[in-house]
Every structure is written in structure tokens, then in C-alpha cells.
Amino acid sequence: MHWSDKIADQIIRRNPDKEEYVCAAGISPSGSIHIGNFRDIATSLFVVKALHRKGKKAKLLFSWDEYDRLRKVPVNVAKIDDTMEKYIGCPYVDVPNPFGTEDPNYGAYFEREFEEAMEKFSIKMDYRHQAEMYRSGKYAENVILSLKKRKEIFDILDSFRTQAAQEGERDNYFPVSIYCSECHKDTTKIVAFNEETMEAEYECACGHKGHFNFNTDHDCKLAWKIDWPMRWMYEGVDFEPGGKDHASPGGSYDNSRVIAEKIFGIKAPIFQGYEFIGIKGTTGKMSGSSGLNLTPGTLLNIYEPAVILWLYAKTEPTKAFDFCFDDGILRQYFEFDKMYNAFKDGSADERINDIMVNCLMDESKEIKTVPMSLIAQLGSIVDFNVPMMETVFEKIGQPFKADEFGSRLELAKYWLEHCSPENANKLRPYRDWELYETLSEDEKKELSILHAYLKDSEYTLDELNTKLYDIPKEVFGAECPEIKSLQGAFFKFVYKLLIGKEKGPRLYLFLYAIEKERFLFLLDFSTPKTEIELNPPKEEVAEEEKVVYGDPDPVAPVAEEIDLEAFQKPDLRVCKVLKCQEIRKSHSCYKLTLFDGLKERVIVSSIKKYYKPEDLVGKKIIVVANLQPTRITGVTSEGMLLAATNNACGCQVIFVDDIVPEGTRIG
């Protein structure tokens, strides 16, 4: 049974006779909506579909939290308008749109961007705009109820805190923020409040002093942990997911669950915490200096909508998965196609059927499973020319037509150009004499045999494949004990002569599919060098930003002595780096996934300036394992790595010899 069906069964058992079930999701339009936030929608979407399969009426309710305050200005926004910081504290609907579009405000711009992407997924949602809900007075009764029970709310919130309340804090607590009538910010403080008339006097950081009547004035907003359960009650929410930070013990859901029951008199909806999404590979031109800005719309440049939903559907909410910008995406397409084809021909098992019915928004619309790897490999060779691609597919016995591979061709082209140019296969413009002159006489003989065969023979695909393996046997003898490695070496130098890389599309397919006149000259060294071969242009290599080191720091005096007991308090452990990932909007930090001998743990470290991910993955490092977890750049860090920091060397991680097992204590 799919995880969404299990949740749907829980919902029905709790309230079996409800006419329509409500599955909720919500996002604040603080900037472009990240793919991690999209898990909110996908999780609720699959539960709605599960309820529909069980014959129940259900809807997906989506709240735009546009009435939240602007907390910080994203890097890409600041580049457009460097004066936007003056709006920090204003609700998103009161912040001007800096993008020059027709959208009426900052929040509306990002809302439109996201909703257009949802249309491409064919996801239908019942949208709620929280600014309109508050300012129209629809929540007025609930705001007043919260004010009347403000001390009870304080006690609930205080019960989850580890720090004792200050004297007078309870009496001065208000669960609502007033937006100032002058500066429109929430930098206000209630200085007097009449419990009978529900009127308040407030002062704002801008200097304005105002009067606010909660019966008639509605430009205010409940604090998040009160706002959330209030909306559960108002909308009759049965299910809502949230990030694992909300799901943690004592987190937002635990607080709001108690407030829902004791203040608003309802049972909190079923909640499902979910893990965050990872990014595998670099995003090249897609990220730029503004940091990762990976929206569902961005992903649709390289993923089909059904494949994106499939990744969410096949993964339990509590487990992470990666969107791949490297060649991992080709494996994902392969796995999707395999499942989809099994689903369509009736050979799929229950698990695959459950996954596919969730990710396919319209089962009647057929997906053409033309292999994405072939499209990417061969497409770049023929410059993604559609008629030539049809010819290529025809020649290799897979006669796909443009209407079958057309949409994937554009996705493959975008992926190769913007995310993974190293995977593009481009024929060299001229012969590689430098490589040719390093070949042995036997290797040159192999090349001569290959060129003659391709030039003068007619052959089938199978015959060509056989010939490629036979050429090294002709030169070195079929009984040569090293024949397999010699065949491998032959393939490598042929690839390099053709496309400048040691690997590429399956060689027999490549040589059979592409018109001979496009590549034969690259294998023929019987004529003198051309002018361009005599003076080949130098390749431009982009210079990486280099870290500049200075003079060594002054040597600090030895710190105060500690005893052995104090030294043993830090638990220093050897950990292996399993993953190293970019963190959205962080210019200096990596998210490192480690194995500490017992389990996987995540730490955040500001070493991005000094290391590339490939420098770290697979290495063993030392971590302070018993350091209290803390949130850094939006990620919970469960420890700190050991590194040496000095002006003369920057930050240098302390690596451990691979012979030392993970989990070994240092000391």
C-alpha cells in the first residue's frame, strides 16, 4: 500500500462521514518557490488522489502566506533594486514589485510564477490569499478569541520553552502583531489594551503612535503558531504536511496542536513531516552568482512533469532524494520509463502501480518513453536537428518520430547546454595530431583498419559492432591474454579522436548512426596537416576565483589549562563524507552528509571557498559529535568538523587516513 493510501485511511477513520476532506499546503512568497517547498504540495496532492480513489470527495487547499512580513531581501531581488531593504517588516502584499511586470506587488509576482508552473503539472488547487482573508475581517472573531485567551496561549507556548519566562512577560504577551498605519510594518508594540472593548494603543519603531480597535480594524496578523491552528479550524483541515523542522519534538506542529485543542476547540489535523530535497551535480548557468534558485518551473526545463511527481511519489516523505543536474538524471528517466512501460502493459507489481497512479495526472495522455540517454548522446552530435534525429533513430532500428521524441529533445538540449555541457558529444572540428602521434604502431594499424572498413564497406549494425571488437584481435591476435584491455584502449582513443573524450555513446551506434562524411576525416591521418592543425587555436579556460592567502597569523598563546575530564567532554569522532551539497542562498556553506559509524548525520560547514564537493566526498574527517544541534542557513547541523584556520592557509580541513574506521573516537 502506498504511503498516501495509509494517510487517507487514517483521515477516513477519524471522520468517516465528512462530506469533503481538506488537505492543505501553504507557502510564503518570499521569493521564487524552491523545489523543497514543492514537497508540501506533492504530499497533499497524493493524499487527495488517494481519497478520490477511495470514493471520497477531497480538495487541495493552498494558502499563500503573503500577509507574512518581508524578513530579508533575496540576492537576485537586491541586484534588481538595492533599496528593497527599506520594506523589511512590511507584508509581501505591501512591498512594491521591483521586476517591472504587471503584477501588483512583490508577493503577487512570485505567486504568478509558481501558479504558472502548477498549470504545467495540471495540479488544481483551491487558493487562499491570507492578506485578503485577514483584511476582509474573515478572521476577526478568531483574532479576538486569541486576544481573550492570550494568557492561556502564553502558558501553552511557555510549556514548550526551555528558558524560564521573565517577570511580567505573560501579562505583556499578545498573540497578534499590528501593522503600523504609517510605515505599514509590524515593528509595533502594544502599550495599552482594553480587555472589554478590544482596543489597543501601540507604538511603532518608526515613531508613530496609533489606536487600534480589533472589532473594526483588521490590519493585523496572528503569530504563526496561533495563525496555523486558527486556519485549521476555519477551513476544516484534515491533513497538512510540513518540513521536518516543524515536525521535530516541541516544534511548530506540537505547539499548534495543543493550541488547536485548548484554544480553538478542534482536533489538530493529521500531520506528516517530510525530509528536505537534495541537489546532485552542479547547475551551471542555472544558478549563477545569486545562488541556487531551483523552482518547479526551472526543473521543468529538464524534467517532464510526470517524472518530477514520480520522484516525490516513489519516495516516503521522511526520506530524502536528489534532483540530478549531472548524468544521474538519465538514470532517473530510465527508471521512470521502465516503471511507466510496466504500468501501461499490465506487468507492474502493486508498488509500481501505486506510484504511477499518483504521478500521472492524466492517465489517458500517453508518455513517449524514448530513451533520454540516447536523445542526449546522439542529439548533441547532430546539433539537435529533428530530421537528422529521425534518420539516426531509423538507422539504429528504433524509428522514433519527432512527435515522439520532440518534447524530450528540448529537455535534453537544455540539460546539456545549461547543466551538463561535459556530457555533450561534439565532433572535433579537425584531426587530433597530438594524440595520433602518441599512438604506438600497432594502435595506428588498428586505426587504419577501422578507417578503411568504415570508408569502403557496407555493414549492418551488428556487423559493425562485431568488427569493432575484432580489430584489436586482428592486430594483436585473438589469443592475446590482454585482449580485453587492448579492446578497451582501442575504444578510448577512437572516442578521443572523434569527440575529445574517452567515453561517449555506444561506439557502434555512434559510427552507424552518424553520416560518414561528418567524421571519417577525423580518423584519416594519411594526408598532411592543414593550416588549422598546424596552428590549433588555444582553448579558453575560465579562470576560477582563487583564494588569496596572506602572512601567517601571530601565534596565539596557549589557552588556559584544563584537566583530563574537561578534555574528554568533546566527543571527537572519525566520520566519512557521503555527500557534499550546495545550500540554497548560501555563498560559503556546504551541507555535508556523514556516516559516523552508527548513523548518518548532517553538518553545515563554511568551507565552500576552499573545497569543491569532489574534494570531500569519500574522505574521512574529524567531527565534534556531541555538539548541540543548531540551525545554520536553514539546515540543522549536527556537529562541527575540525579544521585549521590561518591567514596563511585559509581554512584547511583535517583529514584522517582511510584505514581508520568510521566512528573511531579521537583522544
XYZ file of C-alpha atoms in Angstrom:
667
model
C 0.000 0.000 0.000
C 1.333 3.427 -0.965
C 2.104 5.819 1.887
C -0.572 8.224 0.645
C -3.232 5.488 0.943
C -2.211 4.832 4.542
C -2.673 8.518 5.376
C -6.009 8.591 3.537
C -7.220 5.621 5.611
C -6.269 7.469 8.807
C -8.225 10.530 7.670
C -11.329 8.483 6.885
C -11.188 6.531 10.159
C -11.012 9.766 12.121
C -14.028 11.349 10.425
C -15.793 8.708 8.265
C -18.898 10.730 7.407
C -17.338 14.040 6.355
C -18.744 15.322 3.071
C -15.457 16.761 1.749
C -11.971 16.289 3.127
C -9.460 19.133 3.093
C -5.744 18.535 2.525
C -3.769 21.721 2.968
C -0.457 23.218 1.944
C 0.951 26.711 2.178
C 3.959 28.759 1.195
C 5.138 32.295 1.819
C 6.005 34.163 -1.435
C 9.276 35.463 -0.004
C 10.982 34.749 -3.315
C 10.896 32.144 -6.065
C 9.325 28.984 -4.642
C 12.035 26.373 -4.176
C 11.634 22.703 -5.134
C 11.939 21.808 -1.438
C 8.708 23.720 -0.751
C 7.044 21.861 -3.596
C 7.062 18.734 -1.412
C 4.318 20.462 0.600
C 2.045 20.407 -2.446
C 3.089 16.982 -3.744
C 2.479 15.287 -0.388
C -1.024 16.728 -0.020
C -1.757 16.118 -3.714
C -1.084 12.391 -3.402
C -3.298 12.139 -0.298
C -6.120 13.912 -2.164
C -5.734 11.440 -5.041
C -5.787 8.529 -2.557
C -9.026 9.839 -1.049
C -10.527 10.132 -4.533
C -9.572 6.523 -5.269
C -11.478 5.514 -2.154
C -14.597 7.235 -3.459
C -14.310 10.295 -1.215
C -14.659 13.948 -2.091
C -11.491 15.884 -1.265
C -9.748 19.110 -2.241
C -6.241 20.502 -2.135
C -6.296 23.828 -0.296
C -3.313 26.078 -0.849
C -2.629 29.158 1.279
C -0.495 31.998 0.014
C 1.085 33.377 3.182
C 1.520 36.756 1.517
C 0.493 38.519 4.735
C 3.768 37.444 6.342
C 6.420 40.108 6.783
C 9.346 40.548 4.423
C 12.251 39.250 6.530
C 15.170 39.665 4.148
C 15.743 40.588 0.530
C 16.862 37.693 -1.714
C 20.147 38.201 -3.553
C 18.536 38.202 -7.014
C 15.991 40.816 -5.903
C 18.670 43.047 -4.366
C 20.528 43.022 -7.682
C 17.476 44.491 -9.387
C 16.695 47.060 -6.691
C 19.216 47.727 -3.938
C 16.717 49.837 -1.971
C 14.370 46.946 -1.124
C 15.653 46.580 2.439
C 13.554 49.572 3.460
C 10.470 47.345 3.108
C 11.638 44.736 5.627
C 8.787 44.340 8.116
C 6.034 45.059 5.573
C 3.693 42.273 4.428
C 4.553 40.941 0.992
C 1.374 42.427 -0.486
C 2.518 45.918 0.556
C 6.010 45.572 -0.920
C 6.300 47.056 -4.449
C 7.055 44.752 -7.366
C 10.666 45.505 -8.416
C 10.594 43.365 -11.571
C 8.782 45.724 -13.932
C 5.963 43.266 -14.642
C 2.231 43.923 -14.349
C 1.988 42.026 -11.062
C 0.563 44.445 -8.465
C 3.113 43.699 -5.719
C 6.150 41.695 -4.668
C 4.153 38.709 -3.410
C 1.931 38.572 -6.494
C 4.984 38.315 -8.776
C 6.215 35.113 -7.120
C 2.688 33.763 -6.785
C 2.112 34.068 -10.528
C 5.483 32.493 -11.280
C 4.567 29.472 -9.157
C 0.949 29.138 -10.293
C 2.026 29.089 -13.952
C 4.282 26.142 -13.146
C 1.408 24.355 -11.363
C -0.666 24.621 -14.532
C 2.056 22.709 -16.393
C 1.703 19.932 -13.810
C -2.116 20.015 -14.250
C -2.401 20.449 -10.476
C -5.654 22.119 -9.450
C -5.717 23.882 -6.089
C -8.197 25.963 -4.119
C -6.102 29.073 -3.443
C -6.423 31.213 -0.304
C -4.770 34.624 -0.123
C -4.134 35.372 3.531
C -3.899 39.161 3.136
C -7.437 39.214 1.773
C -8.654 36.805 4.473
C -7.291 38.973 7.290
C -8.058 42.410 5.867
C -11.624 41.485 4.921
C -12.324 40.642 8.559
C -12.980 36.949 7.940
C -10.646 36.050 10.788
C -11.737 38.903 13.110
C -13.646 36.684 15.541
C -10.706 34.325 15.849
C -8.265 37.192 16.417
C -10.483 38.469 19.223
C -10.782 34.945 20.676
C -6.978 34.685 20.680
C -6.696 38.033 22.475
C -9.206 36.945 25.102
C -7.220 33.756 25.688
C -3.800 35.322 25.269
C -2.535 34.261 28.707
C -3.634 30.665 28.112
C -1.806 30.759 24.767
C 1.272 32.125 26.511
C 1.187 29.252 29.006
C 0.961 26.700 26.192
C 3.884 28.213 24.295
C 5.857 28.620 27.515
C 5.416 24.925 28.324
C 7.480 24.085 25.241
C 10.288 26.520 26.042
C 13.414 25.501 27.898
C 14.103 29.026 29.140
C 12.065 30.402 32.050
C 9.731 33.313 31.336
C 10.750 36.766 32.503
C 8.738 38.619 35.128
C 5.810 40.440 33.518
C 6.272 38.609 30.190
C 2.937 36.779 30.496
C 0.942 39.964 31.193
C 2.549 41.774 28.267
C 2.169 38.929 25.776
C -0.043 39.453 22.714
C -0.546 36.734 20.081
C -1.049 39.289 17.316
C 1.068 41.879 15.505
C -0.403 45.173 14.325
C 0.797 46.585 11.025
C 1.571 50.278 11.538
C -0.831 52.630 9.723
C 2.106 54.935 8.834
C 5.027 52.716 7.749
C 2.951 49.522 7.171
C 5.492 47.443 9.115
C 4.910 45.057 12.006
C 7.540 46.801 14.146
C 4.848 47.768 16.634
C 4.375 47.178 20.336
C 1.050 47.230 22.172
C 1.494 49.550 25.140
C -2.111 49.585 26.408
C -5.016 47.190 25.903
C -8.655 47.257 26.995
C -9.866 43.692 27.550
C -13.523 44.801 27.431
C -13.572 46.915 24.272
C -10.753 45.091 22.446
C -8.986 48.401 21.771
C -5.243 48.931 21.902
C -2.704 51.714 21.853
C 0.513 50.898 20.052
C 3.891 52.428 19.339
C 5.941 51.686 16.230
C 9.702 51.705 15.737
C 9.118 54.379 13.090
C 7.922 56.719 15.872
C 4.219 56.576 15.086
C 1.719 56.085 17.915
C -1.668 54.712 16.986
C -5.023 53.438 18.161
C -6.346 50.038 17.034
C -9.834 48.568 17.524
C -9.753 44.821 16.882
C -13.528 44.825 16.303
C -13.289 47.130 13.288
C -9.589 47.297 12.347
C -8.161 44.247 10.620
C -4.634 45.211 9.545
C -3.071 42.755 11.973
C -1.867 39.160 11.922
C -1.710 36.332 14.437
C 1.686 34.853 15.240
C 2.494 31.728 13.214
C 1.858 29.120 15.934
C -1.595 30.615 16.564
C -2.355 31.513 12.951
C -1.768 27.919 11.805
C -4.298 26.186 14.110
C -6.758 29.048 13.611
C -6.757 28.287 9.886
C -7.155 24.563 10.553
C -10.362 25.382 12.368
C -11.600 27.933 9.824
C -11.030 25.678 6.798
C -11.781 22.321 8.435
C -8.343 20.922 7.538
C -7.972 17.133 7.816
C -4.359 16.778 6.709
C -1.336 19.016 6.274
C 2.338 18.155 5.799
C 5.333 20.204 6.857
C 9.119 20.214 6.848
C 10.962 18.137 9.419
C 11.754 21.299 11.385
C 8.002 21.747 12.016
C 7.741 18.033 12.823
C 10.536 17.960 15.405
C 9.566 17.386 19.078
C 8.492 20.720 20.568
C 8.371 22.261 17.089
C 5.626 24.278 15.422
C 3.226 21.368 14.992
C 3.442 20.293 18.635
C 2.773 23.867 19.784
C -0.042 24.419 17.310
C -1.656 21.043 18.035
C -2.172 21.967 21.690
C -3.406 25.467 20.788
C -5.859 23.931 18.306
C -7.373 21.750 21.016
C -7.307 24.086 24.026
C -7.964 27.446 22.343
C -9.931 26.690 19.179
C -11.626 23.502 20.363
C -10.651 21.255 17.457
C -8.507 18.200 16.985
C -5.379 19.055 15.010
C -5.264 17.591 11.504
C -3.155 14.554 10.727
C 0.375 15.773 10.125
C 3.185 14.327 8.051
C 6.712 15.674 8.398
C 8.901 15.439 5.337
C 12.605 15.401 4.594
C 14.249 18.092 2.517
C 15.300 17.675 -1.114
C 18.892 17.397 -2.268
C 20.650 18.624 -5.397
C 23.115 16.357 -7.164
C 25.535 17.839 -9.632
C 26.120 21.464 -10.472
C 23.552 23.676 -12.119
C 25.974 25.676 -14.247
C 24.278 28.677 -15.806
C 21.071 27.898 -13.907
C 22.474 29.005 -10.566
C 24.879 31.843 -11.250
C 26.273 34.093 -8.564
C 22.901 34.569 -6.919
C 22.923 31.039 -5.530
C 20.621 28.148 -6.317
C 17.200 29.325 -7.444
C 15.650 25.996 -8.256
C 11.923 26.383 -8.714
C 9.437 23.838 -10.093
C 9.411 25.996 -13.223
C 13.188 25.695 -13.503
C 13.031 21.919 -13.123
C 10.509 21.746 -15.956
C 13.327 22.840 -18.266
C 14.954 19.417 -17.811
C 12.303 17.133 -16.268
C 8.917 16.098 -17.606
C 6.153 16.959 -15.079
C 5.325 13.297 -14.506
C 8.972 12.471 -13.756
C 9.139 15.201 -11.091
C 5.934 13.922 -9.455
C 7.252 10.355 -9.777
C 10.327 11.226 -7.716
C 8.099 12.553 -4.933
C 5.596 9.684 -5.221
C 8.107 6.842 -5.034
C 9.905 8.289 -2.009
C 8.476 8.124 1.517
C 8.012 11.695 2.821
C 10.513 11.062 5.629
C 13.248 10.133 3.155
C 15.365 12.484 1.083
C 16.057 12.203 -2.619
C 18.043 14.205 -5.134
C 17.158 16.133 -8.230
C 20.047 15.453 -10.584
C 21.731 18.017 -12.771
C 24.522 15.582 -13.640
C 24.077 12.379 -15.646
C 22.081 10.926 -12.746
C 19.048 12.432 -14.476
C 19.481 9.917 -17.293
C 19.241 7.044 -14.795
C 16.114 8.625 -13.326
C 14.475 8.827 -16.751
C 15.468 5.204 -17.415
C 13.873 4.024 -14.158
C 10.748 6.111 -14.775
C 10.370 4.728 -18.309
C 10.799 1.173 -17.052
C 8.067 1.635 -14.419
C 5.770 3.507 -16.802
C 6.024 0.844 -19.503
C 5.335 -1.912 -16.965
C 2.335 0.062 -15.700
C 0.953 0.511 -19.221
C 1.426 -3.104 -20.328
C -0.007 -4.554 -17.118
C 3.182 -6.237 -15.884
C 3.772 -3.839 -12.965
C 3.524 -5.018 -9.364
C 1.377 -3.295 -6.740
C 4.160 -0.907 -5.646
C 4.787 0.363 -9.180
C 1.067 0.711 -9.879
C 0.632 2.764 -6.687
C 3.490 5.073 -7.654
C 2.347 5.586 -11.227
C -1.313 6.346 -10.461
C -0.084 9.119 -8.180
C 2.384 10.764 -10.532
C 0.228 10.585 -13.684
C -2.235 13.469 -13.621
C -3.969 12.267 -16.785
C -3.568 8.535 -17.434
C -5.191 8.886 -20.866
C -2.336 11.096 -22.040
C 0.408 8.761 -23.233
C 4.051 9.483 -22.404
C 6.535 8.578 -25.133
C 9.375 6.760 -23.403
C 12.077 7.423 -25.984
C 15.350 6.775 -24.090
C 16.578 10.091 -22.725
C 20.167 8.863 -22.728
C 20.028 8.199 -26.480
C 18.423 11.565 -27.160
C 21.125 13.351 -25.179
C 24.014 11.322 -26.574
C 23.027 11.429 -30.231
C 21.207 14.759 -30.209
C 24.308 16.758 -29.452
C 26.177 15.073 -32.309
C 23.592 16.217 -34.873
C 23.045 19.595 -33.195
C 19.525 18.517 -32.180
C 18.366 18.710 -35.783
C 14.965 16.978 -35.791
C 15.030 15.429 -39.303
C 18.569 14.181 -38.682
C 17.470 12.692 -35.349
C 14.692 10.812 -37.129
C 17.281 9.476 -39.573
C 19.593 8.442 -36.737
C 16.848 6.563 -34.927
C 15.800 4.882 -38.173
C 19.359 3.724 -38.853
C 19.788 2.140 -35.404
C 16.499 0.272 -35.688
C 14.448 2.494 -33.381
C 12.297 4.537 -35.783
C 11.049 7.185 -33.372
C 9.456 10.225 -34.984
C 9.550 13.878 -33.963
C 6.149 13.742 -32.294
C 7.511 11.004 -30.025
C 10.879 12.445 -29.005
C 10.270 16.162 -29.644
C 9.475 17.279 -26.080
C 12.320 15.267 -24.591
C 14.695 16.605 -27.239
C 14.193 20.144 -25.919
C 14.681 18.966 -22.321
C 17.872 17.118 -23.239
C 19.185 20.118 -25.145
C 18.554 22.448 -22.200
C 20.169 19.995 -19.773
C 23.313 19.634 -21.863
C 23.693 23.339 -22.562
C 22.897 24.712 -19.092
C 23.639 21.943 -16.601
C 25.992 19.350 -18.004
C 27.983 20.585 -21.003
C 30.649 17.991 -20.211
C 28.148 15.289 -21.294
C 27.572 16.851 -24.712
C 29.140 14.947 -27.593
C 30.557 17.304 -30.205
C 32.647 16.066 -33.102
C 36.086 17.594 -33.189
C 36.475 20.266 -35.892
C 39.832 18.904 -37.045
C 42.170 15.921 -36.552
C 43.958 15.432 -33.251
C 47.539 15.040 -34.451
C 48.896 15.465 -30.942
C 47.066 12.342 -29.799
C 47.769 10.435 -33.003
C 51.498 10.931 -32.615
C 51.403 9.326 -29.167
C 49.876 6.101 -30.526
C 52.013 3.006 -30.973
C 52.499 1.492 -34.413
C 50.011 -1.258 -33.545
C 47.415 1.301 -32.450
C 47.919 3.258 -35.670
C 47.389 -0.017 -37.543
C 44.093 -0.524 -35.660
C 43.025 2.958 -36.658
C 43.925 2.354 -40.309
C 41.871 -0.873 -40.380
C 38.905 0.930 -38.826
C 39.060 3.821 -41.274
C 39.295 1.518 -44.292
C 36.391 -0.626 -43.074
C 34.135 2.362 -42.444
C 35.078 4.001 -45.751
C 34.835 1.031 -48.107
C 32.360 -1.421 -46.556
C 28.614 -1.804 -46.324
C 27.591 -3.258 -42.989
C 24.731 -3.833 -40.628
C 24.662 -2.536 -37.080
C 25.547 -5.959 -35.663
C 28.346 -6.428 -38.192
C 29.860 -3.087 -37.211
C 29.688 -3.958 -33.530
C 31.451 -7.272 -34.168
C 34.123 -5.589 -36.311
C 34.984 -3.059 -33.599
C 35.818 -5.886 -31.193
C 37.633 -7.878 -33.895
C 40.062 -5.131 -34.974
C 42.308 -5.443 -31.865
C 42.237 -9.231 -32.359
C 43.457 -8.782 -35.952
C 46.403 -6.697 -34.762
C 47.351 -8.410 -31.500
C 45.916 -11.910 -32.009
C 42.685 -13.363 -30.696
C 44.564 -15.435 -28.100
C 46.387 -12.441 -26.621
C 45.851 -12.625 -22.828
C 45.416 -8.855 -22.633
C 42.913 -8.623 -25.478
C 40.101 -7.169 -23.341
C 42.218 -4.294 -22.050
C 43.539 -3.717 -25.582
C 39.960 -3.523 -26.877
C 39.176 -1.002 -24.147
C 42.217 1.098 -25.065
C 41.191 0.988 -28.740
C 37.704 2.270 -27.941
C 39.153 5.045 -25.770
C 41.497 6.511 -28.358
C 38.828 6.298 -31.083
C 36.449 8.231 -28.833
C 39.147 10.826 -28.138
C 39.917 11.244 -31.838
C 36.227 11.764 -32.585
C 34.820 13.735 -29.643
C 37.817 14.577 -27.461
C 36.647 12.325 -24.594
C 37.451 8.764 -23.544
C 33.772 7.834 -23.309
C 30.664 8.594 -25.315
C 27.626 6.978 -26.920
C 27.957 3.267 -27.630
C 30.589 3.371 -30.338
C 28.916 1.039 -32.810
C 25.657 3.022 -32.563
C 27.512 6.285 -32.934
C 29.523 5.214 -36.004
C 26.480 3.622 -37.593
C 24.046 6.474 -36.952
C 26.108 9.492 -37.973
C 26.743 10.256 -41.629
C 30.236 9.067 -42.565
C 31.287 12.355 -44.147
C 30.842 14.068 -40.802
C 33.559 12.077 -39.014
C 35.636 9.880 -41.354
C 38.238 12.604 -41.891
C 38.940 12.605 -38.139
C 40.257 9.012 -38.426
C 42.363 9.541 -41.563
C 45.939 10.702 -40.949
C 47.231 9.853 -44.447
C 47.233 13.487 -45.626
C 49.414 16.373 -44.377
C 48.319 18.696 -41.580
C 46.029 21.536 -42.518
C 46.712 25.138 -41.550
C 44.424 24.957 -38.504
C 46.027 21.664 -37.466
C 49.468 23.239 -37.695
C 48.333 26.160 -35.538
C 45.393 24.932 -33.461
C 43.551 27.661 -31.529
C 44.146 27.704 -27.812
C 41.165 26.743 -25.738
C 39.912 29.402 -23.423
C 39.825 28.132 -19.879
C 37.692 30.072 -17.448
C 39.732 31.181 -14.506
C 38.429 30.030 -11.166
C 38.274 32.505 -8.371
C 41.426 31.955 -6.363
C 41.714 32.261 -2.635
C 44.386 34.793 -1.722
C 46.436 33.927 1.345
C 48.454 36.347 3.410
C 51.093 36.307 6.087
C 50.646 33.832 8.936
C 48.583 34.976 11.886
C 50.541 35.750 15.062
C 50.917 32.603 17.113
C 48.413 32.816 19.948
C 49.492 31.974 23.497
C 48.487 28.560 24.801
C 44.996 28.658 26.275
C 44.215 28.159 29.935
C 44.974 24.678 31.230
C 42.151 22.164 31.503
C 42.034 18.847 33.315
C 41.581 15.442 31.688
C 37.856 15.382 32.493
C 37.272 18.624 30.582
C 39.298 17.320 27.634
C 37.163 14.195 27.431
C 33.870 16.106 27.244
C 34.046 16.819 23.481
C 33.257 13.589 21.590
C 35.588 13.745 18.593
C 34.774 11.058 16.044
C 36.011 9.967 12.644
C 33.250 10.359 10.036
C 33.145 9.580 6.327
C 31.760 12.205 3.935
C 28.943 10.602 1.913
C 27.556 13.721 0.217
C 28.548 17.347 -0.191
C 25.724 19.598 -1.370
C 25.138 23.242 -2.151
C 22.811 25.125 0.195
C 20.276 27.456 -1.318
C 21.275 31.116 -0.975
C 24.469 30.291 0.920
C 27.683 31.543 -0.643
C 30.015 29.979 1.924
C 28.449 26.807 3.340
C 28.135 23.193 2.271
C 25.704 20.630 3.632
C 27.767 17.527 4.405
C 26.098 14.142 4.929
C 28.377 11.928 7.014
C 28.467 8.385 8.359
C 29.704 8.396 11.947
C 29.872 4.635 12.446
C 26.358 4.446 13.896
C 24.161 6.500 11.611
C 24.126 9.252 9.029
C 24.357 12.819 10.316
C 24.329 16.224 8.637
C 26.675 19.092 9.405
C 26.961 22.536 7.854
C 30.410 23.976 7.305
C 31.607 27.250 5.779
C 34.365 25.720 3.650
C 32.881 26.292 0.182
C 35.551 28.867 -0.644
C 38.317 26.322 -0.155
C 36.934 22.988 -1.406
C 34.883 21.520 -4.216
C 32.417 18.716 -3.418
C 34.623 16.158 -5.156
C 37.490 17.137 -2.838
C 35.440 15.993 0.157
C 33.197 13.086 -0.857
C 34.698 9.783 0.282
C 37.197 11.439 2.625
C 37.323 10.882 6.387
C 37.256 13.837 8.756
C 37.015 14.538 12.490
C 33.741 15.870 13.872
C 32.646 17.139 17.286
C 29.804 14.623 17.541
C 28.189 15.740 20.790
C 27.811 19.417 19.906
C 24.244 20.637 20.414
C 22.417 20.741 17.030
C 21.843 24.225 15.655
C 20.204 25.763 12.568
C 22.665 27.226 10.065
C 21.436 28.716 6.760
C 18.154 26.836 7.142
C 19.740 23.407 7.784
C 20.044 21.658 11.162
C 23.745 20.991 11.756
C 24.573 18.015 13.996
C 28.184 18.745 14.788
C 31.255 20.638 13.652
C 34.251 19.457 11.666
C 37.816 20.110 12.758
C 39.864 22.429 10.584
C 42.918 24.650 10.886
C 42.314 28.316 10.102
C 45.106 30.759 9.471
C 45.610 33.804 7.247
C 48.464 31.916 5.589
C 46.364 28.931 4.520
C 42.712 29.845 4.891
C 40.553 27.040 6.245
C 42.095 23.586 5.884
C 40.043 20.550 6.892
C 41.842 17.909 8.961
C 41.570 14.635 7.038
C 42.094 11.178 8.535
C 43.791 8.208 6.888
C 41.257 5.909 5.227
C 42.473 2.970 7.343
C 40.789 4.475 10.426
C 37.209 3.079 10.760
C 34.222 5.425 10.928
C 33.127 6.038 14.499
C 36.628 5.860 15.967
C 36.997 8.321 18.851
C 39.903 10.740 18.873
C 41.714 11.196 22.147
